[in-house]
Every structure is written in C-alpha cells, then in structure tokens.
PDB file of C-alpha atoms in Angstrom:
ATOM      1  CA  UNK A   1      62.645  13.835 150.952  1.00  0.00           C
ATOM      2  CA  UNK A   2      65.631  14.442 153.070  1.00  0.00           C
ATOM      3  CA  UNK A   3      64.279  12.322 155.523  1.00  0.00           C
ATOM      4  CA  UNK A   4      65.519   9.392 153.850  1.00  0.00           C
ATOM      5  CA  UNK A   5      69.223   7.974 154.337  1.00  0.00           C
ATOM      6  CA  UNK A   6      69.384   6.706 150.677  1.00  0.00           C
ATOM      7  CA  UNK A   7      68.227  10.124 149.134  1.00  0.00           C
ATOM      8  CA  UNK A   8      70.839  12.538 151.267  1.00  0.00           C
ATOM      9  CA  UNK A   9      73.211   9.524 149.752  1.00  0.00           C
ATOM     10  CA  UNK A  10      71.937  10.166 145.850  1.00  0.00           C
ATOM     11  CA  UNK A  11      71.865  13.844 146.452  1.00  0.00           C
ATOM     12  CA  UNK A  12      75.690  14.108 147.763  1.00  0.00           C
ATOM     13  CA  UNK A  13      76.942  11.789 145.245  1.00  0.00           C
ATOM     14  CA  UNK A  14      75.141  13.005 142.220  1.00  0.00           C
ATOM     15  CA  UNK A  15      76.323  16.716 143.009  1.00  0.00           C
ATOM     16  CA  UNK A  16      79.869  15.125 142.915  1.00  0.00           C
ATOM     17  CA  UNK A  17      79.508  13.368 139.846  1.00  0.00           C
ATOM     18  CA  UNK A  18      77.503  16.439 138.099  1.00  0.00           C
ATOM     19  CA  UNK A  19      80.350  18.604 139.362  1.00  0.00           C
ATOM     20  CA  UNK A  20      82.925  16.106 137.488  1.00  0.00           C
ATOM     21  CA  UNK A  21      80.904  15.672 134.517  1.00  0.00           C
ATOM     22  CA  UNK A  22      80.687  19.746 133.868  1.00  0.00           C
ATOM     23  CA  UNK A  23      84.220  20.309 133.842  1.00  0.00           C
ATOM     24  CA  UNK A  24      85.262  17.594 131.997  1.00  0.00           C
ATOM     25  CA  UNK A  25      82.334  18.288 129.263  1.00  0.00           C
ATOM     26  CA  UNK A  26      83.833  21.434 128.693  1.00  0.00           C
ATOM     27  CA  UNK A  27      86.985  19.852 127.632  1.00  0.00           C
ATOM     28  CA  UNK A  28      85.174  16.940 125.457  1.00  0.00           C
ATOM     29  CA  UNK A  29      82.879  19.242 123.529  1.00  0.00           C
ATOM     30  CA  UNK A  30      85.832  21.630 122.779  1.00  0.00           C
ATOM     31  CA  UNK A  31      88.554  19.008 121.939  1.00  0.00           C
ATOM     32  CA  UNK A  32      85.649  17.407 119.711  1.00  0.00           C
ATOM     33  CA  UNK A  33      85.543  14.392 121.738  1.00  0.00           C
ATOM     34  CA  UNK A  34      82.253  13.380 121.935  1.00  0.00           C
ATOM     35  CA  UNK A  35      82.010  10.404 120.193  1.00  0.00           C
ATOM     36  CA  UNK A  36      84.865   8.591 122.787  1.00  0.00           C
ATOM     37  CA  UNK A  37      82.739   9.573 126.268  1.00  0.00           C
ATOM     38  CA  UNK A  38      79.884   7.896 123.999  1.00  0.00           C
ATOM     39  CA  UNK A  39      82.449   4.886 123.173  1.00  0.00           C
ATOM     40  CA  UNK A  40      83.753   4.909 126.712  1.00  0.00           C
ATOM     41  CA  UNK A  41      80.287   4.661 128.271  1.00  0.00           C
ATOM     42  CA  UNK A  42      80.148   1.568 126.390  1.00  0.00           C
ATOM     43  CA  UNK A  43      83.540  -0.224 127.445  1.00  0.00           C
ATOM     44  CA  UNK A  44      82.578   0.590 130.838  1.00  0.00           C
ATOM     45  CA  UNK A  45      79.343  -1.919 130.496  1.00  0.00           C
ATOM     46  CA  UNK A  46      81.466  -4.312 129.553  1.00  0.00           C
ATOM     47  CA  UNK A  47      84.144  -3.216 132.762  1.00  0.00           C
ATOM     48  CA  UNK A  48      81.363  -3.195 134.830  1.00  0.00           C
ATOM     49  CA  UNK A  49      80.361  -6.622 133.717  1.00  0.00           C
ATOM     50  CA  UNK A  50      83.683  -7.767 133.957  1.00  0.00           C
ATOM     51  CA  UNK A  51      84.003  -6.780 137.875  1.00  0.00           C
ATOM     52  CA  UNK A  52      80.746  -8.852 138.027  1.00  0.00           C
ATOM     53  CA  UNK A  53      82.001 -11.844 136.488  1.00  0.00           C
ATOM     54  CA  UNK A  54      85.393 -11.871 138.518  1.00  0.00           C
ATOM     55  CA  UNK A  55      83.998 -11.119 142.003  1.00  0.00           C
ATOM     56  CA  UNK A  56      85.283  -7.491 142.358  1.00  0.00           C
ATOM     57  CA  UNK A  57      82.892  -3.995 142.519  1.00  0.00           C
ATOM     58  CA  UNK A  58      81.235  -3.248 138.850  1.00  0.00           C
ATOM     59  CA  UNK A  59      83.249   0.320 139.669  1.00  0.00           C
ATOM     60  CA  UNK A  60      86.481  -1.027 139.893  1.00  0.00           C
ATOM     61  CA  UNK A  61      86.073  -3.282 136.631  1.00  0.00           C
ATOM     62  CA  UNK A  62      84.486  -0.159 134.622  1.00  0.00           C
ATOM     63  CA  UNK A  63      87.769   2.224 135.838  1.00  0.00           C
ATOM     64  CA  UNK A  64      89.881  -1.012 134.991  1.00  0.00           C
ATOM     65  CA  UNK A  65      88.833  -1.209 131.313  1.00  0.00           C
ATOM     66  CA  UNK A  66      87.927   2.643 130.364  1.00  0.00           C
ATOM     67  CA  UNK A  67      91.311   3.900 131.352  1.00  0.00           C
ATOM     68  CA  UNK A  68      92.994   1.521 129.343  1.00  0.00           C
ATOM     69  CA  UNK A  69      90.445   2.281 126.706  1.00  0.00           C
ATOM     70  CA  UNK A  70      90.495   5.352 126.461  1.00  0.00           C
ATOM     71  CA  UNK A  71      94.596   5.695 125.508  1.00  0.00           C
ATOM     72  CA  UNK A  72      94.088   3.154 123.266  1.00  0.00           C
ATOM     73  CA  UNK A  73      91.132   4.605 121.728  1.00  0.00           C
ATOM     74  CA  UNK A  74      92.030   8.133 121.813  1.00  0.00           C
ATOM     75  CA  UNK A  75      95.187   7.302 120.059  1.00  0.00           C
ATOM     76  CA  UNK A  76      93.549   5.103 117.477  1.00  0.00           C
ATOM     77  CA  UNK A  77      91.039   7.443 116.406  1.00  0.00           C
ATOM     78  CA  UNK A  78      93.118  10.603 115.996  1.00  0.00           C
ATOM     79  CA  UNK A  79      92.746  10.663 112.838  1.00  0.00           C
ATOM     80  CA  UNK A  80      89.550  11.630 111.437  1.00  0.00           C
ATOM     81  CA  UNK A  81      89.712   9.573 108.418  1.00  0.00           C
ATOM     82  CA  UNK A  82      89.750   6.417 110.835  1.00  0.00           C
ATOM     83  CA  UNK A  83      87.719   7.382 113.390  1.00  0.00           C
ATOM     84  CA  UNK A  84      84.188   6.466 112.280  1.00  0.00           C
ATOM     85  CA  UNK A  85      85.016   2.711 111.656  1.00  0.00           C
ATOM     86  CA  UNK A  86      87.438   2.400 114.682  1.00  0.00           C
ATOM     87  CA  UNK A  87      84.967   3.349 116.824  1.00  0.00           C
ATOM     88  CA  UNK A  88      82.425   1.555 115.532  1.00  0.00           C
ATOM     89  CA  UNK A  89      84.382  -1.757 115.480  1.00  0.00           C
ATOM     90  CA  UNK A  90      85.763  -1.270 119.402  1.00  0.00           C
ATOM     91  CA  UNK A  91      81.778   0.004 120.494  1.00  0.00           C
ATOM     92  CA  UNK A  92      80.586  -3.645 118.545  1.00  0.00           C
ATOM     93  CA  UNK A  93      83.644  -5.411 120.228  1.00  0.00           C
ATOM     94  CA  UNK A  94      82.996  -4.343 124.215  1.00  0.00           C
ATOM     95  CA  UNK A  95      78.951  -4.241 124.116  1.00  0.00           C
ATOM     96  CA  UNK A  96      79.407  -7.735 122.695  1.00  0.00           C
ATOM     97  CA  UNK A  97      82.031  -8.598 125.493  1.00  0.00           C
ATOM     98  CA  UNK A  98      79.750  -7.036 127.946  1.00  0.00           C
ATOM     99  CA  UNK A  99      76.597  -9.349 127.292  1.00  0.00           C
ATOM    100  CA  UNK A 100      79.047 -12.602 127.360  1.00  0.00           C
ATOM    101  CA  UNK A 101      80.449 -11.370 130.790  1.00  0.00           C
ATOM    102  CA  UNK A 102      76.795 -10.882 132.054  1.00  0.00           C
ATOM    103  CA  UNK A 103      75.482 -14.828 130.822  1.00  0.00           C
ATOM    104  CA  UNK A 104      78.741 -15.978 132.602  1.00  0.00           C
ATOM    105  CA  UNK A 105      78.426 -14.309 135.956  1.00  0.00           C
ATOM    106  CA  UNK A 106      75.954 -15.978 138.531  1.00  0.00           C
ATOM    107  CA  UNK A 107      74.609 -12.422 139.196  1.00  0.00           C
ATOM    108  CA  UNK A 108      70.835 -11.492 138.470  1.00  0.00           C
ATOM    109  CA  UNK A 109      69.575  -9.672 135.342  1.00  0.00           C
ATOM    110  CA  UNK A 110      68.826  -6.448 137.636  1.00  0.00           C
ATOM    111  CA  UNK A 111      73.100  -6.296 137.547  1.00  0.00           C
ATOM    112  CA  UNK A 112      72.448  -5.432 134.065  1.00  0.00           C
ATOM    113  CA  UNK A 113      69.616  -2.848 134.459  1.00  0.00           C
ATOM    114  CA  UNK A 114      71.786  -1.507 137.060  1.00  0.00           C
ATOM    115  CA  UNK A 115      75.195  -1.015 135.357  1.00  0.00           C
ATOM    116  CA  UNK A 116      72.967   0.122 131.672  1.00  0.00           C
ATOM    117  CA  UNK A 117      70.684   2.896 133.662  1.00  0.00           C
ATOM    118  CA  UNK A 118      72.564   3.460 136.791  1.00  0.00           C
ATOM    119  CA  UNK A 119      71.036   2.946 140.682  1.00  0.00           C
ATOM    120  CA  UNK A 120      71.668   5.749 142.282  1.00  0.00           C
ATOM    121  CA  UNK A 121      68.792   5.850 144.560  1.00  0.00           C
ATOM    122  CA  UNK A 122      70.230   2.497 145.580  1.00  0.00           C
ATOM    123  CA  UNK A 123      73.781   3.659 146.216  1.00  0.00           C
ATOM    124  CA  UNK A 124      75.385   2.565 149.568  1.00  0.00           C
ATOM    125  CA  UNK A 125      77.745   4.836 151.918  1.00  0.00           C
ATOM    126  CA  UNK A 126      81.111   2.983 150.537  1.00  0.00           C
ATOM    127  CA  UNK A 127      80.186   3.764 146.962  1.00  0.00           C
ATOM    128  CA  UNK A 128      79.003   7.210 147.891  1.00  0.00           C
ATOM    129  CA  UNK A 129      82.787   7.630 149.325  1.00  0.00           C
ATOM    130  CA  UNK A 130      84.423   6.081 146.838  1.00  0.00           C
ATOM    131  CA  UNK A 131      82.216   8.130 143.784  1.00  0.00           C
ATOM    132  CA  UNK A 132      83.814  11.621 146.215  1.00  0.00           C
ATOM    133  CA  UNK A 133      87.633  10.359 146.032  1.00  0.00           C
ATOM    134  CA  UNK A 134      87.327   9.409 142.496  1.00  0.00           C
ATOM    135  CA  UNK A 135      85.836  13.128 141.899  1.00  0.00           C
ATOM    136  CA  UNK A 136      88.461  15.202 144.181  1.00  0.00           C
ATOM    137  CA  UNK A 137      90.783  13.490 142.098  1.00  0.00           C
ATOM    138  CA  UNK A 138      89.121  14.324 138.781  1.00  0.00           C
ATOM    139  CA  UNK A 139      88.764  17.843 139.874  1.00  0.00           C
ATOM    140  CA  UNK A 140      92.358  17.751 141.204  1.00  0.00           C
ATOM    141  CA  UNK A 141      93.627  16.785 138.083  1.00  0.00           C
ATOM    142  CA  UNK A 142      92.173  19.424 136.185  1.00  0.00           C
ATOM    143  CA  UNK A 143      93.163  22.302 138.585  1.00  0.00           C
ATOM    144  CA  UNK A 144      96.864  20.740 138.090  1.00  0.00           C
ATOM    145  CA  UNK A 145      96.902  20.975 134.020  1.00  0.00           C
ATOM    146  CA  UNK A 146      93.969  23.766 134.000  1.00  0.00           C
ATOM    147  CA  UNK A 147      96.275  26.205 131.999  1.00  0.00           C
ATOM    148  CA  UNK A 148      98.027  23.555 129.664  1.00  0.00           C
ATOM    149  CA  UNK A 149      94.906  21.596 129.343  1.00  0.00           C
ATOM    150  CA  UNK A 150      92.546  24.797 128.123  1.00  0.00           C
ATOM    151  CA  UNK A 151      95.550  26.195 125.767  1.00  0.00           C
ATOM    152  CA  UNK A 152      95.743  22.724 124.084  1.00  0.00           C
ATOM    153  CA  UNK A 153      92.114  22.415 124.177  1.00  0.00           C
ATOM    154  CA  UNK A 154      91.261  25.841 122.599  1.00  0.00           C
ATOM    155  CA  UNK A 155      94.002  25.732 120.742  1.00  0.00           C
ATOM    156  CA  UNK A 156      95.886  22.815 119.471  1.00  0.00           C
ATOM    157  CA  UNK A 157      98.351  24.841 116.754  1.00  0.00           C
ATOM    158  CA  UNK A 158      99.308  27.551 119.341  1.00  0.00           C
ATOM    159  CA  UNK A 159     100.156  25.057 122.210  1.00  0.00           C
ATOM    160  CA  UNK A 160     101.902  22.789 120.215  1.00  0.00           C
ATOM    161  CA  UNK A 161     104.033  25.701 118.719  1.00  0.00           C
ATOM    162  CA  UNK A 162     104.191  27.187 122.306  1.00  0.00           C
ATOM    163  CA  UNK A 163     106.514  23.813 122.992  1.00  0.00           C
ATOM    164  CA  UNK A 164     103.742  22.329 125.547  1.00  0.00           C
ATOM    165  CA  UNK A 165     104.088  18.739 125.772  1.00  0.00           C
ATOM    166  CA  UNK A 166     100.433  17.772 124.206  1.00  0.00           C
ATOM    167  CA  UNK A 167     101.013  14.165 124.162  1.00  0.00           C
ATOM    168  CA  UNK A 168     101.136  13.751 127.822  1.00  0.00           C
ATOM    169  CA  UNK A 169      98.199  16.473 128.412  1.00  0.00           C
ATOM    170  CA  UNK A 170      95.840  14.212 126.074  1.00  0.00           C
ATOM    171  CA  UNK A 171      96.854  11.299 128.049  1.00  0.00           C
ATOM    172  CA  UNK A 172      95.838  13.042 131.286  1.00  0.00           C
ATOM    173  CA  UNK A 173      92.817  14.581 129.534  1.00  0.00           C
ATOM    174  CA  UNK A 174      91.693  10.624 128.326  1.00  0.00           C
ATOM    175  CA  UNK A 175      92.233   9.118 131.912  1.00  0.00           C
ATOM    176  CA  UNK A 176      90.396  11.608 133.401  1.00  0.00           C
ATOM    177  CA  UNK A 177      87.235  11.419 130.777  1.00  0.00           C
ATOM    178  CA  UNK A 178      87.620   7.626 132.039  1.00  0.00           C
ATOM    179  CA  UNK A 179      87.055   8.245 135.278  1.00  0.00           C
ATOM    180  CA  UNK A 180      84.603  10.612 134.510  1.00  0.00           C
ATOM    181  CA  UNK A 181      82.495   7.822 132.707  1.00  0.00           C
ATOM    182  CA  UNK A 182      82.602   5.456 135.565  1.00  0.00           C
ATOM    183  CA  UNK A 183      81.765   8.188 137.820  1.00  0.00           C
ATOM    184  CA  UNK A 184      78.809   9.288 136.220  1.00  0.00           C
ATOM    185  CA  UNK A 185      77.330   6.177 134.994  1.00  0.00           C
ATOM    186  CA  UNK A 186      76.525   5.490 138.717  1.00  0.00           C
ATOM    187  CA  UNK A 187      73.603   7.902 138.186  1.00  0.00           C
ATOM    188  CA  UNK A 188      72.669   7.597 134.910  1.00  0.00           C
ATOM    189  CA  UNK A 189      73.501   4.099 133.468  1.00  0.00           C
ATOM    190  CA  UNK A 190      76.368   3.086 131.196  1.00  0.00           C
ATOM    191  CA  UNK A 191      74.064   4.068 127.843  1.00  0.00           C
ATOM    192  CA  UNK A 192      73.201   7.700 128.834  1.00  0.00           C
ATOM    193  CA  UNK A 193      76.483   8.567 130.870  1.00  0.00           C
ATOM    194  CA  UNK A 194      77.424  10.728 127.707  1.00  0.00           C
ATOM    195  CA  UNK A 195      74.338  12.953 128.100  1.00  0.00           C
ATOM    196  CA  UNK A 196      76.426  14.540 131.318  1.00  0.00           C
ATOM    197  CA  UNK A 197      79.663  14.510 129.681  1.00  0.00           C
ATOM    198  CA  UNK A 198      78.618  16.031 126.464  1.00  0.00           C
ATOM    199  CA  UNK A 199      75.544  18.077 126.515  1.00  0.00           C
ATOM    200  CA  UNK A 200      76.133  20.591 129.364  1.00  0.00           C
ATOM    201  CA  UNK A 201      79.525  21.386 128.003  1.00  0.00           C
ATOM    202  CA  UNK A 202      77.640  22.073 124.387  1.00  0.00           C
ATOM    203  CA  UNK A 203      75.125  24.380 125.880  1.00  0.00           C
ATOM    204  CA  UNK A 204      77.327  26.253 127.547  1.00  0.00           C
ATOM    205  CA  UNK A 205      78.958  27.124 124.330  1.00  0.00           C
ATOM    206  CA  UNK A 206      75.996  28.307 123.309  1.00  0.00           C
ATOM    207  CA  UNK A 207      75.847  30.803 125.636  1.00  0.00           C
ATOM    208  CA  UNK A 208      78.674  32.008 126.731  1.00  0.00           C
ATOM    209  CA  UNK A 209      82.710  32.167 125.110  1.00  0.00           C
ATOM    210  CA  UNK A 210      84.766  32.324 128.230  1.00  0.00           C
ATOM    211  CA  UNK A 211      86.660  29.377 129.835  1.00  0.00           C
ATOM    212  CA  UNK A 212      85.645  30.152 133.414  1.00  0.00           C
ATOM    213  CA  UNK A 213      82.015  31.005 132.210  1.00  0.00           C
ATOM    214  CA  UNK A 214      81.852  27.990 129.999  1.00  0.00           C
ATOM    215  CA  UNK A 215      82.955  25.768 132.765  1.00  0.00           C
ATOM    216  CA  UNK A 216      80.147  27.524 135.136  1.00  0.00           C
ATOM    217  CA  UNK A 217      77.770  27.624 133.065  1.00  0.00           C
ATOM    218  CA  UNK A 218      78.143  24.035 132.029  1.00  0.00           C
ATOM    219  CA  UNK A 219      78.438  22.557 136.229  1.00  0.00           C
ATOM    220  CA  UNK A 220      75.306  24.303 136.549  1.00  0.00           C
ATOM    221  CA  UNK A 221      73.583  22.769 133.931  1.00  0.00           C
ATOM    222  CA  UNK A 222      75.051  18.880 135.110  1.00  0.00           C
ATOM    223  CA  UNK A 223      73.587  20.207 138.775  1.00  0.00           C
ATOM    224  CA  UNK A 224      70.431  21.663 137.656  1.00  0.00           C
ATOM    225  CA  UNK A 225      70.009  18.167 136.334  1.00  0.00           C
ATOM    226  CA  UNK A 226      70.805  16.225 138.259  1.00  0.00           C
ATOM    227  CA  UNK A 227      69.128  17.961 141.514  1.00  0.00           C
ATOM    228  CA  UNK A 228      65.823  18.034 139.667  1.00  0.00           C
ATOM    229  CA  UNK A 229      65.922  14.483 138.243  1.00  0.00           C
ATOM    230  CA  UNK A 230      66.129  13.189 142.071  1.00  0.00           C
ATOM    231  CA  UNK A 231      63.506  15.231 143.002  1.00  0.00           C
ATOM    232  CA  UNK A 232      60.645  14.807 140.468  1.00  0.00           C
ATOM    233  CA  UNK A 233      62.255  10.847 140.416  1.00  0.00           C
ATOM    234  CA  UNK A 234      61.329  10.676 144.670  1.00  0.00           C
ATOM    235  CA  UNK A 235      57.809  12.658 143.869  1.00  0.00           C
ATOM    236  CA  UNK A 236      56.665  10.684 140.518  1.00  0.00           C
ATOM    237  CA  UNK A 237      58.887   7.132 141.275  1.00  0.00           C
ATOM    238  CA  UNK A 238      59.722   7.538 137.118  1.00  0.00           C
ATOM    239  CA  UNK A 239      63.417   6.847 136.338  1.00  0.00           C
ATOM    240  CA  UNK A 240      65.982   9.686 137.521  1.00  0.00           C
ATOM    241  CA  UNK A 241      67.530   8.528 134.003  1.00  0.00           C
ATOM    242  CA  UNK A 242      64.735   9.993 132.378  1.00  0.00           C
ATOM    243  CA  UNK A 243      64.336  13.361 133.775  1.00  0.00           C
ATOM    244  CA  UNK A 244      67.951  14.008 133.590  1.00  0.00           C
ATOM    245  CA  UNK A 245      68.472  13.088 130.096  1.00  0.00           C
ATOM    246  CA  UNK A 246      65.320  15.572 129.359  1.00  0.00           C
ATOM    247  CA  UNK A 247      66.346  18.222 131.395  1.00  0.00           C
ATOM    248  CA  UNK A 248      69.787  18.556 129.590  1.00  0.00           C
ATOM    249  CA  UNK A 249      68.107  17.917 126.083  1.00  0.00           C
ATOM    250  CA  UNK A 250      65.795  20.864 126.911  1.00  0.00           C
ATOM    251  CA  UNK A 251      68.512  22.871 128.074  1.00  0.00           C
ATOM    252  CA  UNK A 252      70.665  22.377 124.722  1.00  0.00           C
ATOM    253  CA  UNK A 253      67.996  23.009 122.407  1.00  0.00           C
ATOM    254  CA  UNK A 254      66.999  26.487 124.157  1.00  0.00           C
ATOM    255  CA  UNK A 255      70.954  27.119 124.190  1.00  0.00           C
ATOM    256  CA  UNK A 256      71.036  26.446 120.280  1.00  0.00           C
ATOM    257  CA  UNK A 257      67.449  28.308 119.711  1.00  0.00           C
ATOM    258  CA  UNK A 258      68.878  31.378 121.978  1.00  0.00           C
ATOM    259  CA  UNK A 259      72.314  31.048 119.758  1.00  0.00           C
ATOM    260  CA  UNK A 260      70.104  31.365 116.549  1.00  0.00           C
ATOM    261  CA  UNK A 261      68.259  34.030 117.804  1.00  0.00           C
ATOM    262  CA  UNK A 262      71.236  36.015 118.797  1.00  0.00           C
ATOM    263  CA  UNK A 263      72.752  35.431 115.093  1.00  0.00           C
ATOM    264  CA  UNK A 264      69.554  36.968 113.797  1.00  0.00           C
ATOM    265  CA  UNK A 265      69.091  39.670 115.870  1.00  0.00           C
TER     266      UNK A 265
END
C-alpha cells in the first residue's frame, strides 16, 4: 500500500488532521459544542465553494468563512434559548449559499463531491503541507491556552470567578474549531467532518474522566479511524468516508454500552 506516492500522502495528512480533530473534540464535547462543528462543517461547503467560484484553493475559502463564522456564531448562539433557531437559520443560509456558488463557478460537479465527502486519496504534496502547518498551529494553540482553556472548559463558574479572561479563551477556542473543520473535511467531506470533531471526544468520556486521558483516549480513537478507513478504503476501493464514520460510530456505542455496564455493575 505504501508503495504508492498518493497513499504515504493520505496516511501523513490524515494522522495530522486525526491528531487535530482529537484534541479539539475533547474541548467541543465538554464545552457542549457540538451542534457549531456540525454548523461549521456546513459554512465551510459554502467557503469551499466560494474559493471555487473566485479562483483561490477551496481550503483557503473554507478557513476564510468558518473563522468568521464561528465568532459570529458562537456568540449568537450562547444562549440556549436561541440556539436551536439560530443555527438552523445560518445552516439554511450557507448550504443555500454554497449550491449558488457551485452553479456559478465553471468548475465540474466532482468539485462538489469533493468538498461534501472529502478526497483525500487525491490530496497533492502542497495541500498535504499546508493541512501540517494548519495542524502545528492548531496543536500550538492549544498547548498555549491548555490550562485556561481546560479550567474554562470543565468549569465555566470557577474560571470565570478565578478572574480568567473567558471571552478571549472562547474566541481562541472558536478559531481553532474553525480550523479544525477545514482541516478535517479534507478527509472526510464537509457533511461528516463533525463525526471527527465530536464523536471521539464523546467516547472518550465514556471511558475515562481525566483531561490528559480524555484527550488520549480520544486522538486514538480519530487515529484508529482514520488509519483503518485508508486501509480497508485501498483493499475494498469503498469510500474512506464510510469506514471512518463507522468505525467511530462503533466505537461510541461500545463506549456508551461499556458506561452502562459499569453503572450497573
């Protein structure tokens, strides 16, 4: 399998982006952000689009409009009461904007099959380097604010009584979940990019209550996945989309079934 340029390329950038996608899951799931990597996935279509339309990389376009998406939308959905129909409204607004940017651009309909369930057995060396800088900075980012970030994550009250300044840690938090969705949807399409960001973070919970555990426990569930959905993708030529997103579905139910099973025993 190795033998082939473009699968040492997938393999190298998908352990980047399932590194990335584990740490920040473990922030998403516990600030109860799930629903905005699910939102985001879907503004970056319509960035990714976008790029397409204007002439510049689908990448650039989908950083371009989930960064500024994702302060906008974090801060309009704060509140709980609002948050159903805000997001609802905004998800309506981009996938519509998305489509329109599509019929406009000269580009092929496989753009679109592309940027909605990801190519990356058809990722070139430039994107493979620019998918690594984008993650070193992810991961940078979170080894800068790791202390403020998990005391305002795990505890919102305490850190805001504690004096840290949470305003500015959610806005770090939101632009790197941004780049995190335009990072991973290079693997697994703009639709399913949440499956990374959410689902490894959630099992993880399930099985162990540690930050540093949670945060291992939950790369090594985005690498597990992504490792074997390359390899039984090269062996059966079935979607890498599809094994990942059943690999991590597995892997949360067994997580909630072993969580249940503790409880009762």
């Amino acid at each position: 399998m190795f033998e082939y340029e473009f699968m040492r390329q997938a393999f190298i950038a998908s352990t980047f982006i399932a590194i990335t996608a584990g740490i920040v899951g473990v922030f998403v799931v516990s600030r109860n952000m799930s629903f905005l990597s699910h939102t985001l996935s879907e503004i970056g279509f319509a960035g990714a689009s976008f790029g397409i339309l204007i002439g510049i990389s689908p990448l650039a376009g989908m950083i371009l409009f989930t960064i500024i998406s994702s302060i906008a939308v974090g801060s309009l959905s704060s509140e709980s009461s609002r948050r159903e129909a805000s997001i609802s409204a905004i998800s309506s607004l981009f996938i519509g904007l998305g489509i329109l940017f599509l019929s406009l651009s000269s580009e092929s309909s496989s753009y679109a099959t592309n940027i909605l369930f990801g190519s990356i057995v058809g990722i070139s060396t430039k994107e493979v380097q620019q998918l690594v800088i984008l993650a070193v900075v992810v991961i940078a980012i979170f080894i800068i604010f790791y202390k403020p970030l998990s005391f305002d994550s795990f505890d919102h009250i305490g850190a805001r009584a504690a004096g840290l300044k949470t305003r500015l840690l959610s806005i770090a938090f939101l632009v790197t979940l941004a780049l995190s969705v335009s990072i991973g949807a290079q693997i697994v399409g703009s639709l399913l990019v949440f499956v990374l960001l959410t689902l490894p973070g959630a099992t993880a919970k399930y099985l162990v209550h540690t930050i540093p555990k949670l945060l291992m426990v939950s790369v090594g569930l985005s690498l597990a996945g992504v490792w074997l959905g390359l390899y039984l993708a090269f062996i059966t030529n079935w979607p890498v989309t599809f094994f990942i997103s059943s690999f991590e579905v597995l892997a949360y139910f067994c997580g909630l079934t072993y969580k249940n099973w503790k409880l009762n025993h």
